[in-house]
PDB file of C-alpha atoms in Angstrom:
ATOM      1  CA  UNK A   1       8.941 -12.967 -14.582  1.00 77.00           C
ATOM      2  CA  UNK A   2       8.235 -13.691 -10.761  1.00 84.00           C
ATOM      3  CA  UNK A   3       7.207 -11.159  -8.015  1.00 92.00           C
ATOM      4  CA  UNK A   4       7.487 -11.313  -4.156  1.00 94.00           C
ATOM      5  CA  UNK A   5       4.317 -12.530  -2.378  1.00 96.00           C
ATOM      6  CA  UNK A   6       3.944  -8.631  -1.559  1.00 96.00           C
ATOM      7  CA  UNK A   7       4.185  -7.667  -5.154  1.00 96.00           C
ATOM      8  CA  UNK A   8       1.960 -10.404  -6.273  1.00 96.00           C
ATOM      9  CA  UNK A   9      -0.702  -9.309  -3.709  1.00 96.00           C
ATOM     10  CA  UNK A  10      -0.766  -6.052  -5.050  1.00 97.00           C
ATOM     11  CA  UNK A  11      -0.915  -6.906  -8.667  1.00 97.00           C
ATOM     12  CA  UNK A  12      -3.925  -9.247  -7.931  1.00 96.00           C
ATOM     13  CA  UNK A  13      -5.753  -5.951  -6.945  1.00 97.00           C
ATOM     14  CA  UNK A  14      -5.599  -4.651 -10.425  1.00 98.00           C
ATOM     15  CA  UNK A  15      -8.509  -5.583 -12.726  1.00 97.00           C
ATOM     16  CA  UNK A  16      -8.198  -6.330 -16.521  1.00 97.00           C
ATOM     17  CA  UNK A  17      -7.451  -3.226 -18.558  1.00 97.00           C
ATOM     18  CA  UNK A  18      -7.554  -0.633 -15.829  1.00 98.00           C
ATOM     19  CA  UNK A  19      -5.171   2.377 -16.526  1.00 98.00           C
ATOM     20  CA  UNK A  20      -2.639   2.023 -13.684  1.00 98.00           C
ATOM     21  CA  UNK A  21      -0.212   4.419 -12.466  1.00 98.00           C
ATOM     22  CA  UNK A  22       2.566   3.297  -9.922  1.00 98.00           C
ATOM     23  CA  UNK A  23       4.022   5.932  -7.690  1.00 97.00           C
ATOM     24  CA  UNK A  24       7.573   5.541  -6.848  1.00 94.00           C
ATOM     25  CA  UNK A  25       7.988   2.641  -9.104  1.00 94.00           C
ATOM     26  CA  UNK A  26      11.536   1.694  -8.275  1.00 87.00           C
ATOM     27  CA  UNK A  27      12.520  -1.261 -10.715  1.00 91.00           C
ATOM     28  CA  UNK A  28       8.870  -0.982 -12.252  1.00 95.00           C
ATOM     29  CA  UNK A  29       8.571  -4.744 -11.112  1.00 96.00           C
ATOM     30  CA  UNK A  30       4.636  -4.529 -10.800  1.00 97.00           C
ATOM     31  CA  UNK A  31       4.059  -2.579 -14.146  1.00 97.00           C
ATOM     32  CA  UNK A  32       6.346  -5.108 -16.100  1.00 97.00           C
ATOM     33  CA  UNK A  33       4.034  -8.265 -14.416  1.00 97.00           C
ATOM     34  CA  UNK A  34       1.000  -6.402 -15.355  1.00 98.00           C
ATOM     35  CA  UNK A  35       2.130  -5.743 -18.950  1.00 97.00           C
ATOM     36  CA  UNK A  36       3.335  -9.349 -19.241  1.00 97.00           C
ATOM     37  CA  UNK A  37       0.616 -11.184 -18.043  1.00 97.00           C
ATOM     38  CA  UNK A  38      -1.711  -9.187 -19.996  1.00 96.00           C
ATOM     39  CA  UNK A  39      -3.563  -7.581 -16.917  1.00 97.00           C
ATOM     40  CA  UNK A  40      -3.301  -4.320 -18.306  1.00 97.00           C
ATOM     41  CA  UNK A  41      -1.073  -2.306 -21.175  1.00 97.00           C
ATOM     42  CA  UNK A  42      -2.069   0.907 -19.974  1.00 97.00           C
ATOM     43  CA  UNK A  43       0.638   1.557 -17.444  1.00 98.00           C
ATOM     44  CA  UNK A  44       2.607   4.787 -16.131  1.00 97.00           C
ATOM     45  CA  UNK A  45       5.208   4.130 -13.627  1.00 97.00           C
ATOM     46  CA  UNK A  46       6.615   7.407 -11.480  1.00 96.00           C
ATOM     47  CA  UNK A  47       9.646   8.029  -9.148  1.00 95.00           C
ATOM     48  CA  UNK A  48      11.151  11.460  -7.739  1.00 94.00           C
ATOM     49  CA  UNK A  49      14.720  10.278  -8.837  1.00 93.00           C
ATOM     50  CA  UNK A  50      16.188  10.524 -12.216  1.00 93.00           C
ATOM     51  CA  UNK A  51      18.681   7.846 -11.223  1.00 93.00           C
ATOM     52  CA  UNK A  52      16.036   5.302 -10.240  1.00 93.00           C
ATOM     53  CA  UNK A  53      14.280   6.119 -13.333  1.00 94.00           C
ATOM     54  CA  UNK A  54      17.407   5.292 -15.604  1.00 95.00           C
ATOM     55  CA  UNK A  55      17.796   1.978 -13.904  1.00 94.00           C
ATOM     56  CA  UNK A  56      14.104   1.471 -14.248  1.00 95.00           C
ATOM     57  CA  UNK A  57      14.393   2.295 -17.987  1.00 96.00           C
ATOM     58  CA  UNK A  58      17.021  -0.317 -18.245  1.00 95.00           C
ATOM     59  CA  UNK A  59      14.886  -2.745 -16.627  1.00 95.00           C
ATOM     60  CA  UNK A  60      12.196  -2.273 -18.908  1.00 97.00           C
ATOM     61  CA  UNK A  61      14.467  -2.724 -21.958  1.00 96.00           C
ATOM     62  CA  UNK A  62      15.264  -6.346 -20.687  1.00 95.00           C
ATOM     63  CA  UNK A  63      11.557  -7.116 -21.366  1.00 96.00           C
ATOM     64  CA  UNK A  64      11.363  -4.801 -24.697  1.00 97.00           C
ATOM     65  CA  UNK A  65       8.816  -2.482 -23.007  1.00 97.00           C
ATOM     66  CA  UNK A  66      10.607   0.663 -22.862  1.00 96.00           C
ATOM     67  CA  UNK A  67       8.237   2.131 -25.430  1.00 95.00           C
ATOM     68  CA  UNK A  68       5.291   0.337 -23.954  1.00 97.00           C
ATOM     69  CA  UNK A  69       5.181   1.448 -20.247  1.00 97.00           C
ATOM     70  CA  UNK A  70       5.337   5.210 -19.745  1.00 97.00           C
ATOM     71  CA  UNK A  71       7.930   6.693 -17.218  1.00 96.00           C
ATOM     72  CA  UNK A  72       7.404  10.102 -15.446  1.00 96.00           C
ATOM     73  CA  UNK A  73       9.867  11.751 -13.166  1.00 95.00           C
ATOM     74  CA  UNK A  74       7.644  13.240 -10.545  1.00 94.00           C
ATOM     75  CA  UNK A  75       7.217  13.715  -6.838  1.00 93.00           C
ATOM     76  CA  UNK A  76       4.067  12.036  -6.373  1.00 93.00           C
ATOM     77  CA  UNK A  77       1.357  13.093  -8.741  1.00 93.00           C
ATOM     78  CA  UNK A  78       3.153  16.401  -9.309  1.00 92.00           C
ATOM     79  CA  UNK A  79       3.961  16.129 -12.857  1.00 92.00           C
ATOM     80  CA  UNK A  80       1.199  13.615 -13.692  1.00 93.00           C
ATOM     81  CA  UNK A  81      -1.462  15.194 -16.143  1.00 91.00           C
ATOM     82  CA  UNK A  82      -3.565  12.198 -17.152  1.00 92.00           C
ATOM     83  CA  UNK A  83      -6.396  10.539 -15.023  1.00 94.00           C
ATOM     84  CA  UNK A  84      -6.078   6.960 -13.885  1.00 97.00           C
ATOM     85  CA  UNK A  85      -8.388   4.356 -12.856  1.00 97.00           C
ATOM     86  CA  UNK A  86      -6.051   3.087 -10.039  1.00 98.00           C
ATOM     87  CA  UNK A  87      -2.947   4.272  -8.435  1.00 98.00           C
ATOM     88  CA  UNK A  88      -0.475   2.010  -6.560  1.00 98.00           C
ATOM     89  CA  UNK A  89       1.502   3.429  -4.015  1.00 98.00           C
ATOM     90  CA  UNK A  90       3.722   1.091  -2.029  1.00 96.00           C
ATOM     91  CA  UNK A  91       6.916   0.665  -0.036  1.00 93.00           C
ATOM     92  CA  UNK A  92       6.884   4.017   1.819  1.00 94.00           C
ATOM     93  CA  UNK A  93       6.184   5.595   5.235  1.00 96.00           C
ATOM     94  CA  UNK A  94       2.933   6.945   6.044  1.00 97.00           C
ATOM     95  CA  UNK A  95       3.866  10.236   6.100  1.00 97.00           C
ATOM     96  CA  UNK A  96       5.278  10.328   2.585  1.00 96.00           C
ATOM     97  CA  UNK A  97       2.091   8.466   1.312  1.00 97.00           C
ATOM     98  CA  UNK A  98      -0.279  10.982   2.905  1.00 97.00           C
ATOM     99  CA  UNK A  99       1.680  13.789   1.160  1.00 96.00           C
ATOM    100  CA  UNK A 100       1.538  12.243  -2.173  1.00 95.00           C
ATOM    101  CA  UNK A 101      -2.215  11.578  -1.463  1.00 95.00           C
ATOM    102  CA  UNK A 102      -2.803  15.458  -0.827  1.00 93.00           C
ATOM    103  CA  UNK A 103      -3.823  15.905  -4.441  1.00 83.00           C
ATOM    104  CA  UNK A 104      -6.967  16.847  -6.065  1.00 78.00           C
ATOM    105  CA  UNK A 105      -6.904  14.264  -9.119  1.00 85.00           C
ATOM    106  CA  UNK A 106      -6.680  10.962  -7.431  1.00 94.00           C
ATOM    107  CA  UNK A 107      -8.144   8.162  -8.958  1.00 96.00           C
ATOM    108  CA  UNK A 108     -11.213   6.123  -7.755  1.00 96.00           C
ATOM    109  CA  UNK A 109      -9.204   3.202  -6.668  1.00 98.00           C
ATOM    110  CA  UNK A 110      -6.009   3.129  -4.291  1.00 98.00           C
ATOM    111  CA  UNK A 111      -3.743   0.350  -3.492  1.00 98.00           C
ATOM    112  CA  UNK A 112      -1.601   1.356  -0.499  1.00 98.00           C
ATOM    113  CA  UNK A 113       1.135  -0.522   1.144  1.00 97.00           C
ATOM    114  CA  UNK A 114       2.765   1.620   4.046  1.00 96.00           C
ATOM    115  CA  UNK A 115       5.676   0.698   5.809  1.00 94.00           C
ATOM    116  CA  UNK A 116       4.402   2.006   9.214  1.00 94.00           C
ATOM    117  CA  UNK A 117       1.579   4.102  11.031  1.00 95.00           C
ATOM    118  CA  UNK A 118      -1.553   2.399   9.276  1.00 96.00           C
ATOM    119  CA  UNK A 119      -3.714   4.227  11.386  1.00 96.00           C
ATOM    120  CA  UNK A 120      -3.001   7.545   9.865  1.00 97.00           C
ATOM    121  CA  UNK A 121      -3.455   6.454   6.345  1.00 97.00           C
ATOM    122  CA  UNK A 122      -6.702   5.064   7.521  1.00 97.00           C
ATOM    123  CA  UNK A 123      -7.629   8.248   9.218  1.00 97.00           C
ATOM    124  CA  UNK A 124      -6.532  10.473   6.284  1.00 97.00           C
ATOM    125  CA  UNK A 125      -8.383   8.602   3.381  1.00 97.00           C
ATOM    126  CA  UNK A 126     -11.450   8.214   5.575  1.00 97.00           C
ATOM    127  CA  UNK A 127     -11.326  12.272   6.050  1.00 96.00           C
ATOM    128  CA  UNK A 128     -11.135  12.549   2.129  1.00 96.00           C
ATOM    129  CA  UNK A 129     -13.997  10.205   1.443  1.00 96.00           C
ATOM    130  CA  UNK A 130     -12.239   6.850   0.481  1.00 97.00           C
ATOM    131  CA  UNK A 131     -13.570   3.550   1.478  1.00 97.00           C
ATOM    132  CA  UNK A 132     -11.419   0.854   3.166  1.00 97.00           C
ATOM    133  CA  UNK A 133     -12.917  -2.173   1.176  1.00 96.00           C
ATOM    134  CA  UNK A 134     -10.370  -4.700   2.376  1.00 95.00           C
ATOM    135  CA  UNK A 135      -6.797  -5.320   3.869  1.00 96.00           C
ATOM    136  CA  UNK A 136      -4.661  -7.933   2.925  1.00 96.00           C
ATOM    137  CA  UNK A 137      -1.997  -9.291   5.202  1.00 97.00           C
ATOM    138  CA  UNK A 138       0.980 -10.845   3.477  1.00 97.00           C
ATOM    139  CA  UNK A 139       3.875 -12.559   5.097  1.00 97.00           C
ATOM    140  CA  UNK A 140       6.857 -12.331   2.767  1.00 96.00           C
ATOM    141  CA  UNK A 141      10.499 -13.346   3.623  1.00 93.00           C
ATOM    142  CA  UNK A 142       9.456 -13.506   7.527  1.00 94.00           C
ATOM    143  CA  UNK A 143       7.988  -9.820   7.327  1.00 96.00           C
ATOM    144  CA  UNK A 144       4.666  -8.752   7.471  1.00 97.00           C
ATOM    145  CA  UNK A 145       2.948  -6.516   5.004  1.00 97.00           C
ATOM    146  CA  UNK A 146      -0.439  -4.740   5.224  1.00 97.00           C
ATOM    147  CA  UNK A 147      -1.995  -3.855   1.746  1.00 98.00           C
ATOM    148  CA  UNK A 148      -4.982  -1.463   1.785  1.00 98.00           C
ATOM    149  CA  UNK A 149      -7.497  -1.535  -1.033  1.00 98.00           C
ATOM    150  CA  UNK A 150      -9.466   1.481  -1.287  1.00 98.00           C
ATOM    151  CA  UNK A 151     -12.633   3.101  -3.384  1.00 98.00           C
ATOM    152  CA  UNK A 152     -13.971   6.360  -3.680  1.00 97.00           C
ATOM    153  CA  UNK A 153     -16.861   6.483  -1.299  1.00 96.00           C
ATOM    154  CA  UNK A 154     -18.302   7.521   2.320  1.00 93.00           C
ATOM    155  CA  UNK A 155     -18.068   5.183   5.234  1.00 95.00           C
ATOM    156  CA  UNK A 156     -18.233   5.965   8.884  1.00 93.00           C
ATOM    157  CA  UNK A 157     -15.062   4.405  10.695  1.00 93.00           C
ATOM    158  CA  UNK A 158     -14.980   4.689  14.607  1.00 94.00           C
ATOM    159  CA  UNK A 159     -11.254   5.122  16.350  1.00 94.00           C
ATOM    160  CA  UNK A 160     -11.086   1.625  16.916  1.00 94.00           C
ATOM    161  CA  UNK A 161     -11.941   0.783  13.319  1.00 94.00           C
ATOM    162  CA  UNK A 162      -9.073   3.043  12.269  1.00 96.00           C
ATOM    163  CA  UNK A 163      -6.662   1.749  14.771  1.00 96.00           C
ATOM    164  CA  UNK A 164      -7.306  -2.030  13.769  1.00 96.00           C
ATOM    165  CA  UNK A 165      -8.413  -1.989  10.197  1.00 95.00           C
ATOM    166  CA  UNK A 166     -10.408  -4.405   8.433  1.00 95.00           C
ATOM    167  CA  UNK A 167      -8.107  -7.565   8.432  1.00 94.00           C
ATOM    168  CA  UNK A 168      -8.808 -10.943  10.442  1.00 93.00           C
ATOM    169  CA  UNK A 169      -5.294 -12.267  10.341  1.00 95.00           C
ATOM    170  CA  UNK A 170      -5.093 -14.157  13.415  1.00 96.00           C
ATOM    171  CA  UNK A 171      -1.092 -14.505  13.292  1.00 96.00           C
ATOM    172  CA  UNK A 172      -0.844 -10.963  12.342  1.00 97.00           C
ATOM    173  CA  UNK A 173      -2.756 -10.122  15.486  1.00 97.00           C
ATOM    174  CA  UNK A 174      -0.384 -12.369  17.435  1.00 97.00           C
ATOM    175  CA  UNK A 175       2.412 -10.697  15.917  1.00 97.00           C
ATOM    176  CA  UNK A 176       1.334  -7.192  16.908  1.00 97.00           C
ATOM    177  CA  UNK A 177       0.337  -8.369  20.302  1.00 97.00           C
ATOM    178  CA  UNK A 178       3.879  -9.737  20.887  1.00 97.00           C
ATOM    179  CA  UNK A 179       5.425  -6.589  19.691  1.00 95.00           C
ATOM    180  CA  UNK A 180       3.363  -4.040  21.554  1.00 96.00           C
ATOM    181  CA  UNK A 181       3.799  -6.128  24.551  1.00 96.00           C
ATOM    182  CA  UNK A 182       7.619  -5.929  24.365  1.00 96.00           C
ATOM    183  CA  UNK A 183       7.323  -1.981  23.609  1.00 94.00           C
ATOM    184  CA  UNK A 184       5.343  -1.463  26.846  1.00 95.00           C
ATOM    185  CA  UNK A 185       7.897  -3.020  28.819  1.00 94.00           C
ATOM    186  CA  UNK A 186      10.601  -1.101  27.129  1.00 92.00           C
ATOM    187  CA  UNK A 187       8.677   2.393  27.232  1.00 92.00           C
ATOM    188  CA  UNK A 188       5.877   2.264  29.617  1.00 90.00           C
ATOM    189  CA  UNK A 189       3.583   4.165  27.169  1.00 91.00           C
ATOM    190  CA  UNK A 190      -0.025   4.298  28.052  1.00 92.00           C
ATOM    191  CA  UNK A 191      -1.318   4.525  24.553  1.00 91.00           C
ATOM    192  CA  UNK A 192       0.320   1.363  23.810  1.00 93.00           C
ATOM    193  CA  UNK A 193      -1.145  -0.294  26.450  1.00 94.00           C
ATOM    194  CA  UNK A 194      -4.853   0.866  25.339  1.00 94.00           C
ATOM    195  CA  UNK A 195      -3.833  -0.401  21.655  1.00 95.00           C
ATOM    196  CA  UNK A 196      -2.574  -3.639  23.165  1.00 96.00           C
ATOM    197  CA  UNK A 197      -5.805  -4.213  24.954  1.00 96.00           C
ATOM    198  CA  UNK A 198      -7.760  -3.478  21.752  1.00 96.00           C
ATOM    199  CA  UNK A 199      -5.661  -5.895  19.974  1.00 96.00           C
ATOM    200  CA  UNK A 200      -6.267  -8.569  22.405  1.00 97.00           C
ATOM    201  CA  UNK A 201     -10.337  -7.889  22.388  1.00 95.00           C
ATOM    202  CA  UNK A 202     -10.311  -8.104  18.474  1.00 95.00           C
ATOM    203  CA  UNK A 203      -7.929 -11.108  18.464  1.00 95.00           C
ATOM    204  CA  UNK A 204     -10.303 -12.991  20.900  1.00 95.00           C
ATOM    205  CA  UNK A 205     -13.249 -12.413  18.550  1.00 92.00           C
ATOM    206  CA  UNK A 206     -11.716 -14.404  15.745  1.00 87.00           C
TER     207      UNK A 206
END
């Protein structure tokens, strides 16, 4: 089974035999990949939609995994009772992800891929004592994705750290600089101007 570059990057962050939960699994591509490649066989996949889970179940059947990967209909962790080593939460907006993370039984390791507002994710997880170990920038089908890898732990991050993150991808900085330069022309937004200045400072250090 072949994954997109984004999904491959997510799967690579899972260690051998970790107990994994994939929140908002959609087609369960990552869980299936993890199982078939013997990375881990202890996998749960969830989704809020019954229809999505029915399609997911049919997808599992194609690989004879319908009895191997556990499916749960759940809004985030709401109907999840077990404990896990790692949670994958990807392909959603920041506000939805933060709502999912507002749970008292989060695992020690989180793999997050948000569609937007990465600052809000960093700020929230920093406040609830998760350490941003690394960020990975993936260019997949001409679109940039930012994948965040967190572990439970404390760290002190400035507002600038929260805005920029921990990646050192020059091309992604160039993309953001171009994006916000155009937004400033359209909106005259002062916050965008401050962010653009910060982006350029970090880009020039690389």
